Short mmCIF file of C-alpha atoms in Angstrom, two decimals:
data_model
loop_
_atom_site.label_atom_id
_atom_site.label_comp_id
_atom_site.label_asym_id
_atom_site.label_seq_id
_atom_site.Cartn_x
_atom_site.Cartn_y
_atom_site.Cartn_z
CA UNK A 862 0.00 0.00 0.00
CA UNK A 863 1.54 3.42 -1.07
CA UNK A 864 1.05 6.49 1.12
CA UNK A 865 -1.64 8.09 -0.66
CA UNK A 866 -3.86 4.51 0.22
CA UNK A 867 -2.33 4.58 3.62
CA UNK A 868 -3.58 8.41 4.47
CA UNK A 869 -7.14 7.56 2.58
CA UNK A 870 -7.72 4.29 4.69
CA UNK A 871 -6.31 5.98 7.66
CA UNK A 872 -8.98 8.62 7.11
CA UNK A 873 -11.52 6.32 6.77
CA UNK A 874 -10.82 4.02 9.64
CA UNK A 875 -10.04 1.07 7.56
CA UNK A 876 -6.51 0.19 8.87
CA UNK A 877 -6.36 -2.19 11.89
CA UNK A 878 -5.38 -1.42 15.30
CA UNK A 879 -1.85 -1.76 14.92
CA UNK A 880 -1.24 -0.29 11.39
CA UNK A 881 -3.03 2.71 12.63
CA UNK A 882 -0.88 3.09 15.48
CA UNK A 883 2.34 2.78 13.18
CA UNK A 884 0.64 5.35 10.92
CA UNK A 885 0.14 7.65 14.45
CA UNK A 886 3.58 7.54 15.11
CA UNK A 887 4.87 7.77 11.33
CA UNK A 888 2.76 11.21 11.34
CA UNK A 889 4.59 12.14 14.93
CA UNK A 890 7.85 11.51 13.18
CA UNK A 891 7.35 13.30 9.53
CA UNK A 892 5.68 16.64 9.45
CA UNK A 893 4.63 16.20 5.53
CA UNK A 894 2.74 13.36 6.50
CA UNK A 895 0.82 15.08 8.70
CA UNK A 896 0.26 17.69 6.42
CA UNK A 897 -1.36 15.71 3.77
CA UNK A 898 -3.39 13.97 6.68
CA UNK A 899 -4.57 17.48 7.79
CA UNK A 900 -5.32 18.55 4.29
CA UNK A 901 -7.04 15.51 3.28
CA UNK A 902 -9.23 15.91 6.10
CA UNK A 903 -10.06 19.59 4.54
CA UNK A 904 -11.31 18.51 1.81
CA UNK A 905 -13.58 15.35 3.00
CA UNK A 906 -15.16 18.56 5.39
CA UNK A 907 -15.67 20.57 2.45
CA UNK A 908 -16.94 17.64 0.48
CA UNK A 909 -19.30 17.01 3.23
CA UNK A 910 -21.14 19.88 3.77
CA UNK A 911 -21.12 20.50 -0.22
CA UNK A 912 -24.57 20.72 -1.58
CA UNK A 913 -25.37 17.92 -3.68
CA UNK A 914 -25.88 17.98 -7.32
CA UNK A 915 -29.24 17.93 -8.97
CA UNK A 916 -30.72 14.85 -10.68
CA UNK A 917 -29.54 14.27 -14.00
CA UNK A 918 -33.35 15.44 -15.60
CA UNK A 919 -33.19 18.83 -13.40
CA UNK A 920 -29.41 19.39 -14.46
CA UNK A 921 -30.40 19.02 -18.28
CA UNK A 922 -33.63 20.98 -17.80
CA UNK A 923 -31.25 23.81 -16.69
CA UNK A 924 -28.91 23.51 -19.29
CA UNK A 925 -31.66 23.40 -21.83
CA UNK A 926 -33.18 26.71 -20.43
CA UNK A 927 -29.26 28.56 -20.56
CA UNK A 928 -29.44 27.70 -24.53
CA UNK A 929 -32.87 28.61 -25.06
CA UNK A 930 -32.44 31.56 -23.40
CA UNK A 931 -28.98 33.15 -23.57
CA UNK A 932 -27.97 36.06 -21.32
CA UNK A 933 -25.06 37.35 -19.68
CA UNK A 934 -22.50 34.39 -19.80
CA UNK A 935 -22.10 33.08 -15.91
CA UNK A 936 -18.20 33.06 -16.75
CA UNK A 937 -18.31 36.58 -18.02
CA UNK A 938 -15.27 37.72 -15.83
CA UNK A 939 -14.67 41.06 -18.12
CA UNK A 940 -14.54 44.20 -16.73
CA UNK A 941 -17.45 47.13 -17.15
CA UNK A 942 -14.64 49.53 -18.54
CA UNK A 943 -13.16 47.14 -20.85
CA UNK A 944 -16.58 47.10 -22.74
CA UNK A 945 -17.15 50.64 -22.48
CA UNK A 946 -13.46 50.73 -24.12
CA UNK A 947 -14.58 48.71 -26.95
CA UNK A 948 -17.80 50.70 -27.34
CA UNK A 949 -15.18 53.74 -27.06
CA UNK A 950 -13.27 52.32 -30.60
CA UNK A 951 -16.20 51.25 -32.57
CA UNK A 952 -17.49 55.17 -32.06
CA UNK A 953 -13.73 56.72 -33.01
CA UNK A 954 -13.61 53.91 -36.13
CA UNK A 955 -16.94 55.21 -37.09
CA UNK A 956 -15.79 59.17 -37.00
CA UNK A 957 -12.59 58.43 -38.68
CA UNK A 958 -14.29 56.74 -41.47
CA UNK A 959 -17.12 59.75 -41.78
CA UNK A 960 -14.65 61.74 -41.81
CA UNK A 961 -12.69 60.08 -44.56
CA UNK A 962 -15.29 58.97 -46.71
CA UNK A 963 -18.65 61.32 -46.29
CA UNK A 964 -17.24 64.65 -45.20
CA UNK A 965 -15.32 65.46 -48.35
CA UNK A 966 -18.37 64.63 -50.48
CA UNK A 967 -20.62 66.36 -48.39
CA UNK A 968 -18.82 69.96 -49.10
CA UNK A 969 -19.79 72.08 -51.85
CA UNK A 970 -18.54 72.16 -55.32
CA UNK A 971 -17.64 74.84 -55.67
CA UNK A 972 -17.08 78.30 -53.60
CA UNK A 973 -14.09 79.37 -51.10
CA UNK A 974 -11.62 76.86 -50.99
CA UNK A 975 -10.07 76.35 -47.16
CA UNK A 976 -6.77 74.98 -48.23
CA UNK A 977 -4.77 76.12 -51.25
CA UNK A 978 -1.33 74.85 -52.23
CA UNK A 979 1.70 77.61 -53.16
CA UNK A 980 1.81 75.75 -56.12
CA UNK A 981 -1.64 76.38 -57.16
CA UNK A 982 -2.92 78.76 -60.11
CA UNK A 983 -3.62 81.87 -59.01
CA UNK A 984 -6.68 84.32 -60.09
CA UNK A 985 -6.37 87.02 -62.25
CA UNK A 986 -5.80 89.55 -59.60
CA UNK A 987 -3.89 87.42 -57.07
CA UNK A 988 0.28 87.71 -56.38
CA UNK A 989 2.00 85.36 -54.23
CA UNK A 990 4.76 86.76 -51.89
CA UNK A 991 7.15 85.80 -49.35
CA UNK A 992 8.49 88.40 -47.43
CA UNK A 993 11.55 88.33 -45.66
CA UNK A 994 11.67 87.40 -42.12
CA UNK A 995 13.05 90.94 -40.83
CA UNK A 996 10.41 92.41 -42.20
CA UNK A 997 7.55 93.39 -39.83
CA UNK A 998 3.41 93.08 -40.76
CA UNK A 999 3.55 96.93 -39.84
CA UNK A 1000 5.90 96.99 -42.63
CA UNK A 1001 4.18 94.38 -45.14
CA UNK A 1002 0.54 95.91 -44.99
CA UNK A 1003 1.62 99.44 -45.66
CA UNK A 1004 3.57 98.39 -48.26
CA UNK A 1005 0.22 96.76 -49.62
CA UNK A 1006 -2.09 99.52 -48.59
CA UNK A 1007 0.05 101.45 -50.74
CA UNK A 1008 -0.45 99.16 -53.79
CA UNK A 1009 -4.02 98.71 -53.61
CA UNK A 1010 -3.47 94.86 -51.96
CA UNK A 1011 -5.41 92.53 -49.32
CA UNK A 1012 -3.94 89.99 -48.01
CA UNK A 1013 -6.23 87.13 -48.75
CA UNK A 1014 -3.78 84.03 -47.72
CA UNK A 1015 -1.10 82.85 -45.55
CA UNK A 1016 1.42 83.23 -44.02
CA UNK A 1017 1.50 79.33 -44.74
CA UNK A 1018 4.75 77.51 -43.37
CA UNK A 1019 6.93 78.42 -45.89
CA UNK A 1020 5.79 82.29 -44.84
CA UNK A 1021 4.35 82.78 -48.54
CA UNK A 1022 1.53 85.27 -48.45
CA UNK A 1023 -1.53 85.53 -51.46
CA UNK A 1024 -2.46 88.98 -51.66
CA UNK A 1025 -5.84 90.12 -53.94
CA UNK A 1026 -5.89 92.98 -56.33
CA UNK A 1027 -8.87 95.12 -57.67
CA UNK A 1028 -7.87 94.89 -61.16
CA UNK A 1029 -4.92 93.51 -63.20
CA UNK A 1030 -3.30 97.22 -63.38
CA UNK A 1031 -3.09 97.38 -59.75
CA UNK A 1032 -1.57 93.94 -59.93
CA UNK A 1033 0.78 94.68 -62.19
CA UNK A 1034 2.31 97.79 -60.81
CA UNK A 1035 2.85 96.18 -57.40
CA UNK A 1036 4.89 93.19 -59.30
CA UNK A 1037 7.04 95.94 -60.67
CA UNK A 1038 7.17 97.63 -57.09
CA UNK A 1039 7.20 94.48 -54.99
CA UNK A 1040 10.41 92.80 -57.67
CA UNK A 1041 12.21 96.34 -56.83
CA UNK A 1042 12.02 96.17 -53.23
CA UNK A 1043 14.81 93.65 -52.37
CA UNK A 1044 15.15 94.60 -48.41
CA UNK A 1045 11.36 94.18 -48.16
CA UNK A 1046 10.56 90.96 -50.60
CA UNK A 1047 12.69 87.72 -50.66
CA UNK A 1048 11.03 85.67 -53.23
CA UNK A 1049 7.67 86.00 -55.59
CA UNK A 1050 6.84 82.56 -57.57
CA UNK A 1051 6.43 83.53 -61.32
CA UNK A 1052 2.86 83.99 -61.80
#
């Protein structure tokens, strides 16, 4: 008999008189053995005052009802926030894709444009100009006023500015004015 069969019959009174007193004093002697005895004997309590489990026809009946009728899982360990969090993505996914896909065809055809590249084809009485970096705004819109020009653009990074003109004579003397003023202008992309 190993010592798993010798702890179980001890535990359930099977061993005779003097095997049970050689398994006393073997438990005096080894303080693992009594360990397992003690915890053995934890478990047969808890296994005692378990409940007991249903009859086979109740057990099914309640399985039966759990698929017919599905609800919150009883393993459903998850936390609140971590399905508020997924909740949370599907709503930024959504955006991001309106945004992408439904905003841009939602604007109008045609009218003021937000965002213009320096690259981009001016109107007739348009002038793009970068000024140079010493120069002040004081110094930029009187400079302007003077020419008959409104700012309509910019600074954008690259510190090019679109400014609007009345008419194409009033455009055209302030290229001749603006190309002569080298302290004032640094660059103006042909037009």
């Amino acid at each position: 008999m190993d010592r798993d069969d010798k702890i179980l019959a001890y535990l359930q009174g099977r061993l005779a008189s003097r095997e049970r007193d050689q398994f006393e004093r073997d438990m005096a002697a080894d303080a693992g053995l009594r360990g397992e005895v003690t915890l053995m004997q934890s478990v047969r309590g808890e296994l005692a005052n378990a409940p007991e489990l249903p009859e086979p026809e109740e057990l099914w009946e309640r399985i039966s009802d759990a698929i017919d009728h599905p609800g919150k899982a009883a393993n459903d360990n998850r936390r609140p926030w971590v399905q508020l969090a997924q909740y949370a993505a599907v709503a930024c996914i959504a955006i991001a894709v309106w945004q992408v896909v439904a905003v841009p065809r939602l604007g109008p055809d045609t009218g003021p444009e937000v965002f213009r590249t320096a690259s981009e084809t001016l109107d007739k009485f348009e002038l793009q100009v970068k000024f140079r970096g010493t120069a002040t705004m004081a110094d930029v819109i009187a400079v302007l006023t003077d020419l008959g020009g409104t700012i309509t653009d910019g600074p954008t990074a690259l510190g090019i500015m679109r400014v609007s003109f009345a008419s194409d004579t009033r455009r055209q003397n302030a290229l001749e004015v603006l190309a002569s003023q080298k302290d004032l202008v640094e660059f103006m992309p042909d037009p």
